[in-house]
Coordinates of C-alpha atoms in Angstrom, one line a residue:
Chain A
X1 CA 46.4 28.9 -22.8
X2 CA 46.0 31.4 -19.6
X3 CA 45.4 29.4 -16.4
X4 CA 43.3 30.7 -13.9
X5 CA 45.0 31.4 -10.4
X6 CA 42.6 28.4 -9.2
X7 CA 44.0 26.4 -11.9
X8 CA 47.8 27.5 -11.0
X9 CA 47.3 26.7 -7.3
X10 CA 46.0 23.6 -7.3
X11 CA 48.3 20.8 -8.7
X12 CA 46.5 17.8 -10.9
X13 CA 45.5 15.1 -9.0
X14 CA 47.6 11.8 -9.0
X15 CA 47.2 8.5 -7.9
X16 CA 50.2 6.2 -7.2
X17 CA 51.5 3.6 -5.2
X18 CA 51.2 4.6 -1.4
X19 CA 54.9 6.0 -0.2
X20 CA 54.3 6.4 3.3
X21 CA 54.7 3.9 6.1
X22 CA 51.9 2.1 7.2
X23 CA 52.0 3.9 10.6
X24 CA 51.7 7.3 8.9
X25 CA 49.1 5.9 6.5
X26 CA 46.9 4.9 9.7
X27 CA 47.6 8.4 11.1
X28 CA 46.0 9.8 7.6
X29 CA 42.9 7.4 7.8
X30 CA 42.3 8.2 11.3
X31 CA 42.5 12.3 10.4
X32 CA 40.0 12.2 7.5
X33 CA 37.6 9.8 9.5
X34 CA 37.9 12.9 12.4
X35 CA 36.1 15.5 9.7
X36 CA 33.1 13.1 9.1
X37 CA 30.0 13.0 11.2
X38 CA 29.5 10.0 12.1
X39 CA 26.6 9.9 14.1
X40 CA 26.0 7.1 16.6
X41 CA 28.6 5.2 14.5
X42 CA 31.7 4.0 16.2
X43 CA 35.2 5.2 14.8
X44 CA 37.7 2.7 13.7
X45 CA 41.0 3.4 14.2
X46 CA 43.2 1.1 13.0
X47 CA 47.0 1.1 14.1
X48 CA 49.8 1.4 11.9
X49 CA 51.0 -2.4 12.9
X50 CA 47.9 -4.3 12.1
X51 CA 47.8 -2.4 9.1
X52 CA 51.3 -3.5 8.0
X53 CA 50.0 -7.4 9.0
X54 CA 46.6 -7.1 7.6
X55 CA 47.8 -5.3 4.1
X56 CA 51.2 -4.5 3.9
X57 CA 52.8 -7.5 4.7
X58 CA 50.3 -10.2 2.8
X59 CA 51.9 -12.4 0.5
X60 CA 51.5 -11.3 -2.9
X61 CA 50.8 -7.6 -2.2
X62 CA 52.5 -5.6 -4.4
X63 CA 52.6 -1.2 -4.7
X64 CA 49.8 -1.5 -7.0
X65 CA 47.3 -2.7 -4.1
X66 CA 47.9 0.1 -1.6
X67 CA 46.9 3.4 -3.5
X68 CA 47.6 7.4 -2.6
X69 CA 46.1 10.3 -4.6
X70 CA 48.2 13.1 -4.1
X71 CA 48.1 16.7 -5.2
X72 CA 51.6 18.0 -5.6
X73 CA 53.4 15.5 -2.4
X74 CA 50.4 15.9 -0.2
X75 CA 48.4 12.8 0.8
X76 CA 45.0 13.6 0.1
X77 CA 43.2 9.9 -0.2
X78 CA 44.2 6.2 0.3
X79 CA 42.8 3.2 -0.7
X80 CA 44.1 0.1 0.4
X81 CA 43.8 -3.5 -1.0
X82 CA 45.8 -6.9 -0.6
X83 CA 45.3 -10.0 -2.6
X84 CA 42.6 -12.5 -1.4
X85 CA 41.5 -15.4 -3.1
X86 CA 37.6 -16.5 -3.8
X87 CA 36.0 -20.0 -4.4
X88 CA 32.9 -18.9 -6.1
X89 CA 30.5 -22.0 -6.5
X90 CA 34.0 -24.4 -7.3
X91 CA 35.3 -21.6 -9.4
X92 CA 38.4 -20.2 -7.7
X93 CA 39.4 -17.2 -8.5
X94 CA 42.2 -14.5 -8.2
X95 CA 41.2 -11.1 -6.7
X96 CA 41.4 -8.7 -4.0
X97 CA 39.8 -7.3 -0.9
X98 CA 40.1 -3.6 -0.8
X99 CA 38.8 -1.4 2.1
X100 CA 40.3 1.8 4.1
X101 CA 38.9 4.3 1.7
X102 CA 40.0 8.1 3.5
X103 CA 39.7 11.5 0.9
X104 CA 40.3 14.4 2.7
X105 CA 37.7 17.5 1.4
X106 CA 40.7 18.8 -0.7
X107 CA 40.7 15.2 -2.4
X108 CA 36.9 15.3 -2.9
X109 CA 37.2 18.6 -4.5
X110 CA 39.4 16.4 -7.2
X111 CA 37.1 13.4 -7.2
X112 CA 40.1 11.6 -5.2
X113 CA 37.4 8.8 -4.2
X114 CA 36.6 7.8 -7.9
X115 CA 39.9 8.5 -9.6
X116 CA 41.6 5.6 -6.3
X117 CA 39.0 3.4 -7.0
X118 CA 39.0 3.7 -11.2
X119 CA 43.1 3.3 -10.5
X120 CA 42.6 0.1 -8.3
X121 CA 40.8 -1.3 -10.5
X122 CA 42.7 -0.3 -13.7
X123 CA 46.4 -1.9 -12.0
X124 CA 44.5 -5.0 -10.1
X125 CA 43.2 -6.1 -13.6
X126 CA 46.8 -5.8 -14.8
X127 CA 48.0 -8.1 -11.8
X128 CA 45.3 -10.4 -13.3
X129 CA 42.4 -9.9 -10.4
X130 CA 39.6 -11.0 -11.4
X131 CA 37.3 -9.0 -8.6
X132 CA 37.4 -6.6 -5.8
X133 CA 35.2 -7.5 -2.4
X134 CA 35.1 -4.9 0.4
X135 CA 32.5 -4.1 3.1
X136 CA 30.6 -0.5 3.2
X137 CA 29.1 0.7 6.5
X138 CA 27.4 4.1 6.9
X139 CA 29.7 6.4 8.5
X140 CA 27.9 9.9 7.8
X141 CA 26.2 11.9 5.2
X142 CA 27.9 11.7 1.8
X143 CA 30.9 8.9 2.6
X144 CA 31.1 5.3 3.5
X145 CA 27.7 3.8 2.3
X146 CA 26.5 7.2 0.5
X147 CA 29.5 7.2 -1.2
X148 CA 29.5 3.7 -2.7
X149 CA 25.7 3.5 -3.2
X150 CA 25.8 6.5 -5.4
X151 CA 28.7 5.2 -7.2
X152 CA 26.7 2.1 -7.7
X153 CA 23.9 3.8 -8.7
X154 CA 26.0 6.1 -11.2
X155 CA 28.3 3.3 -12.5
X156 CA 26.7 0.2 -12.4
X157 CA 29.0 -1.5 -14.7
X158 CA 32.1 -0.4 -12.0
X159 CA 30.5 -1.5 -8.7
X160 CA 27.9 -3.1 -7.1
X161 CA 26.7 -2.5 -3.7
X162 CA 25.0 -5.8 -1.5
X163 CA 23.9 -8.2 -1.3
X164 CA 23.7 -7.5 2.9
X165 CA 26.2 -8.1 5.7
X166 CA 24.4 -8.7 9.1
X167 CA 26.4 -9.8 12.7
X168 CA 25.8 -11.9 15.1
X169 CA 27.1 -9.5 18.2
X170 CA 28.2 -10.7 21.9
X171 CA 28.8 -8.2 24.6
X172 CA 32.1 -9.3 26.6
X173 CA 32.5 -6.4 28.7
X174 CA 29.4 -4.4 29.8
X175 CA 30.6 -1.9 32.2
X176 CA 33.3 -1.0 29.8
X177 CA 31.0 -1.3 26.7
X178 CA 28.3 1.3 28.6
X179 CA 31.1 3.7 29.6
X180 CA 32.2 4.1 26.2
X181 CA 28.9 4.0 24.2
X182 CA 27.5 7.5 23.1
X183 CA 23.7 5.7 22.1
X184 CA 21.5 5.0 25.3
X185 CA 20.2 2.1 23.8
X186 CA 23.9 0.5 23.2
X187 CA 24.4 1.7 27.3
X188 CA 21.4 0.0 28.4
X189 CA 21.6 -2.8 25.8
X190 CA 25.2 -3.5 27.8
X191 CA 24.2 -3.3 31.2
X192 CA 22.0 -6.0 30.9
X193 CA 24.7 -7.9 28.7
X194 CA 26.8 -8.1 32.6
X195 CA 24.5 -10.2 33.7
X196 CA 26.3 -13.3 31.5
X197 CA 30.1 -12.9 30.9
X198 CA 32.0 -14.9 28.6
X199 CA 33.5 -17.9 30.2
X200 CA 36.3 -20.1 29.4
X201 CA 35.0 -23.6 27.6
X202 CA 36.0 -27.1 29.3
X203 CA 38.0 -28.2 26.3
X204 CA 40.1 -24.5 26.2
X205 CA 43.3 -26.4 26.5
X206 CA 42.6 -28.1 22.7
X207 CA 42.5 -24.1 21.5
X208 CA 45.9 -23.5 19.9
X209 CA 47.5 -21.1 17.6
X210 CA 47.7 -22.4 14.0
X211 CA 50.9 -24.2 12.5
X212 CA 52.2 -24.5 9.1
X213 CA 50.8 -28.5 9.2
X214 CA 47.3 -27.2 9.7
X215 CA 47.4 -24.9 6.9
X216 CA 45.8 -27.6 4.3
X217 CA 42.9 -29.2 6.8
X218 CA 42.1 -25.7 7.9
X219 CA 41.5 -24.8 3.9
X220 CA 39.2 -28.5 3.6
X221 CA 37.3 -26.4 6.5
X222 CA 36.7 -23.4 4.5
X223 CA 36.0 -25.4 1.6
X224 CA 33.3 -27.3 3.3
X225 CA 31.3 -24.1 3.9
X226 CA 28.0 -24.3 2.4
X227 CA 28.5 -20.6 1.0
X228 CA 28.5 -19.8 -2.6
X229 CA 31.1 -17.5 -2.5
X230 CA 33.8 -18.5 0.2
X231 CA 37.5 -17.7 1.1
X232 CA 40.4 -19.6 0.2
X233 CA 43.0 -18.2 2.9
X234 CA 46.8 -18.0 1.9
X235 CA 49.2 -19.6 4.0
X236 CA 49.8 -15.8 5.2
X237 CA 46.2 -15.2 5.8
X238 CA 45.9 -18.4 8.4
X239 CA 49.1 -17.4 9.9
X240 CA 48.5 -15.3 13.2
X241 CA 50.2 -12.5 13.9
X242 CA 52.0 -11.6 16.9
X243 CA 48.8 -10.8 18.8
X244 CA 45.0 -10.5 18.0
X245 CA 45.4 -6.6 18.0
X246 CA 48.6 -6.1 16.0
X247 CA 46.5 -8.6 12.9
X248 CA 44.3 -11.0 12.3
X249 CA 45.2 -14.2 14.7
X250 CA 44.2 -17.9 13.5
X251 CA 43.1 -20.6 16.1
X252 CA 42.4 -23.8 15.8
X253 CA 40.5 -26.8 17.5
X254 CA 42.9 -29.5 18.2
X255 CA 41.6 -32.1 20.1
X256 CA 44.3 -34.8 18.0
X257 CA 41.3 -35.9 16.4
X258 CA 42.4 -33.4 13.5
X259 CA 40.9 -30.0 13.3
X260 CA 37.6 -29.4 13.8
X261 CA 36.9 -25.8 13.9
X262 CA 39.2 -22.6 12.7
X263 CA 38.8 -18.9 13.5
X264 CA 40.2 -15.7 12.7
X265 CA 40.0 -12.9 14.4
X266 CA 41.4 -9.4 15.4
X267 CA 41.2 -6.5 18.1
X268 CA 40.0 -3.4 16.5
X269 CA 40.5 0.0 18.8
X270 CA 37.6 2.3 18.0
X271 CA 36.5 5.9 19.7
X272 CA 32.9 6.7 20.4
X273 CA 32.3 9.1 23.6
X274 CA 35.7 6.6 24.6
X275 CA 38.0 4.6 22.8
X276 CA 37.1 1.2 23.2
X277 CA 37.8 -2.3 21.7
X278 CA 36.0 -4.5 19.5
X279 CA 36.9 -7.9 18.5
X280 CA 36.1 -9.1 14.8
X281 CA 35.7 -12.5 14.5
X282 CA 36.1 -12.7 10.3
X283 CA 36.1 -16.4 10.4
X284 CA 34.2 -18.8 12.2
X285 CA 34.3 -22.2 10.7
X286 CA 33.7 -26.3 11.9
X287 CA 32.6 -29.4 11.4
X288 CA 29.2 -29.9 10.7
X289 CA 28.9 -33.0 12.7
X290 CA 30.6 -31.3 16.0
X291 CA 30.3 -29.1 18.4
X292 CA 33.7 -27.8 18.1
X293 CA 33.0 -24.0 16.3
X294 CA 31.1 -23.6 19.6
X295 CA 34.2 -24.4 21.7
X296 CA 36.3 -22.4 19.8
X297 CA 34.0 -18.8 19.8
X298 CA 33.8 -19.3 23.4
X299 CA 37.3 -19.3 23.8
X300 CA 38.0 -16.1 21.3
X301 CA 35.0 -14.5 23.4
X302 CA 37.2 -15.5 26.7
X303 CA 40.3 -14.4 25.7
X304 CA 38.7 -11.0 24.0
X305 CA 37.1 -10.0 27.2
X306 CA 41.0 -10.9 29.2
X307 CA 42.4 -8.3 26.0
X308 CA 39.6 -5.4 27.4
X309 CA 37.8 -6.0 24.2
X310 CA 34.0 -5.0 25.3
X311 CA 32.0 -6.4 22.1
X312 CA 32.7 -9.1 19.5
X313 CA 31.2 -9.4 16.0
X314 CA 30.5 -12.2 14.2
X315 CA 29.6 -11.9 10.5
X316 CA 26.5 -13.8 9.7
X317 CA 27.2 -16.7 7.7
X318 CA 25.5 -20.1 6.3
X319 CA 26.6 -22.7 8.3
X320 CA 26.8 -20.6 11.7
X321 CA 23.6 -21.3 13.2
X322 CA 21.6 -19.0 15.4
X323 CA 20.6 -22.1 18.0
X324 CA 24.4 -22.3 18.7
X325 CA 25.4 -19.1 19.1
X326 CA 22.6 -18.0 21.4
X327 CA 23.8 -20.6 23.6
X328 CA 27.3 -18.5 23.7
X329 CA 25.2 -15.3 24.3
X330 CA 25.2 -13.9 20.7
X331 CA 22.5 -11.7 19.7
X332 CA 21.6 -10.3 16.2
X333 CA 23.1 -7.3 15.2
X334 CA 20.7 -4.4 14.0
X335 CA 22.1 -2.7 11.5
X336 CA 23.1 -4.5 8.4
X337 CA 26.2 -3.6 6.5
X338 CA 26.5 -3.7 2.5
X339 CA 29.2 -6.0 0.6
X340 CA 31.0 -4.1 -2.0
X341 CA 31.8 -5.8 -5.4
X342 CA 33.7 -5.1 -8.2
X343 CA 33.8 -7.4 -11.4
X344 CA 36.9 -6.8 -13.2
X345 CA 37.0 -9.6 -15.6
X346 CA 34.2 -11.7 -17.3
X347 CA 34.9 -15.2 -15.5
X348 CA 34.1 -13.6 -12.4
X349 CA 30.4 -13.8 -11.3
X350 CA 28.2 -10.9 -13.0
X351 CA 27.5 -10.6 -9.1
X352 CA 28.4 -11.6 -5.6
X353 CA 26.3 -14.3 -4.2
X354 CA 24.4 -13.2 -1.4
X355 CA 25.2 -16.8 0.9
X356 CA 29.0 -16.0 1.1
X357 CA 31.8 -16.4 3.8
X358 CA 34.5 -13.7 3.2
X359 CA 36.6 -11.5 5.4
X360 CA 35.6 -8.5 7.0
X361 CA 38.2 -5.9 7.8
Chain B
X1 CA 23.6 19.4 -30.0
X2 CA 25.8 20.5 -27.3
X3 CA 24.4 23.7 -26.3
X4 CA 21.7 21.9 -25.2
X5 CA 23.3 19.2 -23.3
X6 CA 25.3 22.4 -21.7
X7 CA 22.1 23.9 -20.2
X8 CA 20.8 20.9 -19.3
X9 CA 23.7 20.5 -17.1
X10 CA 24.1 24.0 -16.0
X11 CA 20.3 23.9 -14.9
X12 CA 20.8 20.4 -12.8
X13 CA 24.2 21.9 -11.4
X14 CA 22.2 25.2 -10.0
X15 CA 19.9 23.0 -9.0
X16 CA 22.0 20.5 -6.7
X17 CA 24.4 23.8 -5.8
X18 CA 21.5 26.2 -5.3
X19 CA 24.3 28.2 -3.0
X20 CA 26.5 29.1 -6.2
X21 CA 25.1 31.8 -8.4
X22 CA 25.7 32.9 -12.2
X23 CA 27.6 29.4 -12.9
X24 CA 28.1 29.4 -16.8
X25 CA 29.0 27.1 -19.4
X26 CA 33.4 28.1 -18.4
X27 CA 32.8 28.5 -15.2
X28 CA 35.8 26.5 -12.9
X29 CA 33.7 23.6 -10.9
X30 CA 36.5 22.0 -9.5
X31 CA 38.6 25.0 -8.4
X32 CA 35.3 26.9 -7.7
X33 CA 34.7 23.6 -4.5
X34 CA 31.1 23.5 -6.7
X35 CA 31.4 19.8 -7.5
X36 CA 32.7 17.0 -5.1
X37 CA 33.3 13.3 -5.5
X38 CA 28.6 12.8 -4.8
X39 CA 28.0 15.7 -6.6
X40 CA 29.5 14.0 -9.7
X41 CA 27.8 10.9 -9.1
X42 CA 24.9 12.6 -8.8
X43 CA 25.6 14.4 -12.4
X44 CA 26.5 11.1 -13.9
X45 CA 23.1 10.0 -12.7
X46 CA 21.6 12.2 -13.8
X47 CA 22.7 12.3 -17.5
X48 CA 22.5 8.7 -17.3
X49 CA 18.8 9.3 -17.1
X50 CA 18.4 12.3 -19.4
X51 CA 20.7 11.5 -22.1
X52 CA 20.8 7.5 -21.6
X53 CA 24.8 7.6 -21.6
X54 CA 26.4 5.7 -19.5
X55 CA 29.9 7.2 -17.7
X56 CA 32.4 4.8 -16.5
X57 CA 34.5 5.5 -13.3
X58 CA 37.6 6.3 -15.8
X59 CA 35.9 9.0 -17.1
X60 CA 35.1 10.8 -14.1
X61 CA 38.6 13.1 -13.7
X62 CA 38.9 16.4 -13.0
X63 CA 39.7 17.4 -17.0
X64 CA 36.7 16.1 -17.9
X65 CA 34.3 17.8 -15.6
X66 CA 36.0 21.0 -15.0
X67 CA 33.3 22.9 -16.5
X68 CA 29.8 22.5 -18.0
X69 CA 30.8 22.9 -21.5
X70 CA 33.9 20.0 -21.0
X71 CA 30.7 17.9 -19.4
X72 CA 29.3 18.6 -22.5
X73 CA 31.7 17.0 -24.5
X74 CA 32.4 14.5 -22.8
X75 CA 28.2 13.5 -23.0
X76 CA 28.6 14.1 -27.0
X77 CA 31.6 11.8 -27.3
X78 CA 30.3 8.5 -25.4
X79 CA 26.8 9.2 -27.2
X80 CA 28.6 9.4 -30.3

C-alpha cells in the first residue's frame, strides 16, 4: 500500500496513560484553553499542585484515569478522571468523576476528543466503574458544551448531557471582582455587591479543619442529603489539603455537640481581562434541624475574601435553601451549567437524577 | 448498496465543509483538516437519521472515517 505524504507525516493517534507531571499537564490544559474563544466566559486555570491533590494523588487513582492522546510523543489531548463514589437512591456505587478535557486543533483533526473519552470509558469499566459524572460549561463555539451536546446527541448510548447545574453565587470582593471582569453587567453587578462584605460568624472559632475521627459523622452528613444521587467522600476526598488553593479543603462545624455542618471547597485562579480568584464551594452540607451550614458558608465566604478570592459559587442543591443563603448574601447564578453522565454498566441508573449533590471541579 | 451510502455522505460532507471543493469518495478527510472531532458528530448524526444506524464512540477513529468510502463501510457493517 502507497501512503500519501499526509498519511506519512502524521503519526496514528494514541491514547495512553498521562506521562507528564501534573504541573506540565496543567501547563497543556491552560495552552489549549488559550486557542478557544471564550466569550464573556472566565478561564480556569488550574495549577499543577491542586491538580496533583484533586486527581493525581486520590486514593484509588490509577494510570488508567488520567488519559493523553498523543501523536508520535506530542501531547495533543488530556482527559483527566479520579475515582469517586455515588449513592444513587441507597444504591452505592463505584465510578468516576472525569473533567479537564484539553485537544489541541492537531488532536481534533484526529478526533482526539472522542477517541479519550471512548478510552476512559473502555479502561474505567475494566477497573469496574460503573459511571462517569463531570460538569460541561460553554466555553466557545464547538468545545466545552458544543462539544458534549453533540456527542450526546450523536451517541446517546455513550453520554448524556443534563439534567442542569445552577449556583447560588456570592460576591466577596467587589472592587477586585469589577477590575477583573470583561462583561459590564458582572462590573456593575460587583460594585453594588461592596455594599455587604462577607463577615466573620460569631461561632467562627467552632470552624475547624477536618480529622480522621470526623471522617464517619461527616459521611452520615452526606448521607442525610435529601438528593437522589449524592457523594460518598473517600477518606482522601474529606481530607484537606495543604491550603484551599493547592485542593479541595474540608471544614467542619464543631461546636462538641458533634458535627453539624461539612464543606468543601477550593480556590480556583481564573483570567478574564485579569486573573482573578474564585472559590468553589463543592460541598455544603448540615443538619436539617440547625443553623449550623449557615455558620459554616459564612466562614468559607470570610476566609475566601482574606485569600483575595473575589466570587464564591455554590452549586445548587436540595437541602440548601434559598431563605438561608440570601441571608449570607448569595444570589442566583444566571447561567446554568450541564451535568455530564456516562453509564458504563447496567446497575448504574439509565440516567442521572436531576436532585443530586456531587462535586464540581 | 454502498455507492449510495458514499454519495449520500460526500453530499452532507460538501455540505457542512462548503470551503473544500471536488472531495471524492478517497479523498484524505483527516489529513485533508476536512473533518474534526464536531464535524464527525455531526456525520454520525446525521447517518443516524438517514440510515437509522447507530455509531458508538468506539467506532469513531481515524481508520474508520478517513474517507467517504471507509464511512461507507463502516455504515454497511453496523446495518448489517
Amino acid at each position: 500500500m502507497t501512503e500519501t505524504p499526509d498519511a506519512a507525516a502524521v503519526p496514528a493517534l494514541e491514547v495512553r496513560p498521562l506521562s507528564e507531571s501534573p504541573d506540565a499537564v496543567a501547563r497543556f490544559i491552560h495552552a489549549v484553553y488559550d486557542t478557544h474563544d471564550h466569550g464573556s466566559s472566565f478561564v480556569p486555570r488550574w495549577t499543577g499542585t491542586f491538580l496533583a491533590s484533586a486527581v493525581f494523588d486520590q486514593a484509588g487513582h490509577t494510570p488508567d484515569h488520567t488519559l493523553g492522546a498523543y501523536l508520535g510523543l506530542q501531547l495533543v489531548g488530556t482527559l483527566l478522571s479520579y475515582p469517586h463514589t455515588i449513592d444513587f437512591a441507597g444504591r452505592r456505587l463505584a465510578g468516576a468523576y472525569a473533567s479537564w478535557l484539553a485537544v489541541t486543533p492537531e488532536g481534533a483533526r484526529q478526533f482526539a476528543a472522542l477517541a479519550l473519552v471512548s478510552e476512559l470509558r473502555r479502561r474505567l469499566a475494566e477497573h469496574g466503574a460503573q459511571f462517569v459524572v463531570g460538569v460541561a460549561y460553554r466555553s466557545g463555539p464547538g468545545s466545552g458544551l458544543d462539544f458534549w451536546q453533540a456527542f450526546s446527541s450523536a451517541c446517546p448510548d455513550d453520554v448524556q448531557v443534563g439534567p442542569e447545574l445552577r449556583f447560588w453565587v456570592r460576591v466577596t470582593d467587589g472592587l477586585a471582582l469589577a477590575r477583573a471582569a470583561k462583561s459590564p453587567l458582572i462590573r456593575l453587578g460587583a460594585h453594588l455587591a461592596r455594599v455587604r462584605p462577607p463577615w466573620q460568624p460569631e461561632d467562627a472559632q467552632f470552624v475547624r479543619r477536618t480529622e480522621p475521627a470526623d471522617f464517619d459523622a461527616c459521611r452520615a452528613l452526606f448521607a442525610a442529603s435529601s438528593a437522589d444521587a449524592k457523594s460518598v467522600p473517600s477518606d482522601y476526598e474529606l481530607t484537606s489539603a495543604r491550603d484551599a488553593e493547592a485542593g479541595p479543603e474540608t471544614l467542619v462545624l464543631d461546636r462538641s455537640r458533634g458535627i453539624e455542618a461539612v464543606a468543601t471547597y477550593h480556590i480556583l485562579p481564573m483570567e478574564d481581562a485579569a486573573p482573578l480568584k474564585i472559590g468553589m464551594i463543592d460541598h455544603l452540607l448540615g443538619r436539617p434541624d440547625g443553623e449550623g451550614a449557615s455558620t459554616l458558608v459564612n466562614e468559607i465566604l470570610w476566609r475566601l475574601r482574606k485569600s483575595g478570592v473575589c466570587l464564591a459559587l455554590l452549586p445548587r442543591a436540595p437541602d440548601l435553601r434559598f431563605g438561608r443563603l440570601i441571608r449570607s448574601r448569595f444570589l442566583p447564578y444566571p447561567e446554568a451549567f450541564k451535568m455530564i453522565y456516562m453509564r458504563l454498566s447496567s446497575r448504574a441508573p439509565e440516567r442521572l437524577p436531576s436532585s443530586f449533590e456531587l462535586p464540581v471541579r | 448498496m454502498t455507492d449510495a451510502v458514499q454519495q449520500e455522505i460526500l453530499r452532507f460532507i460538501c455540505e457542512l465543509k462548503p470551503g473544500h471543493a471536488g472531495i471524492g469518495a478517497d479523498t484524505d478527510l483527516i489529513g485533508g483538516g476536512i473533518l474534526d472531532s464536531l464535524a464527525v458528530l455531526q456525520l454520525v448524526m446525521f447517518l443516524s437519521k438517514t440510515f437509522a444506524v447507530t455509531l458508538p464512540a468506539r467506532d469513531l477513529t481515524p481508520a474508520n472515517l478517513k474517507s467517504a468510502a471507509a464511512i461507507a463501510k463502516l455504515v454497511e457493517a453496523r446495518r448489517a
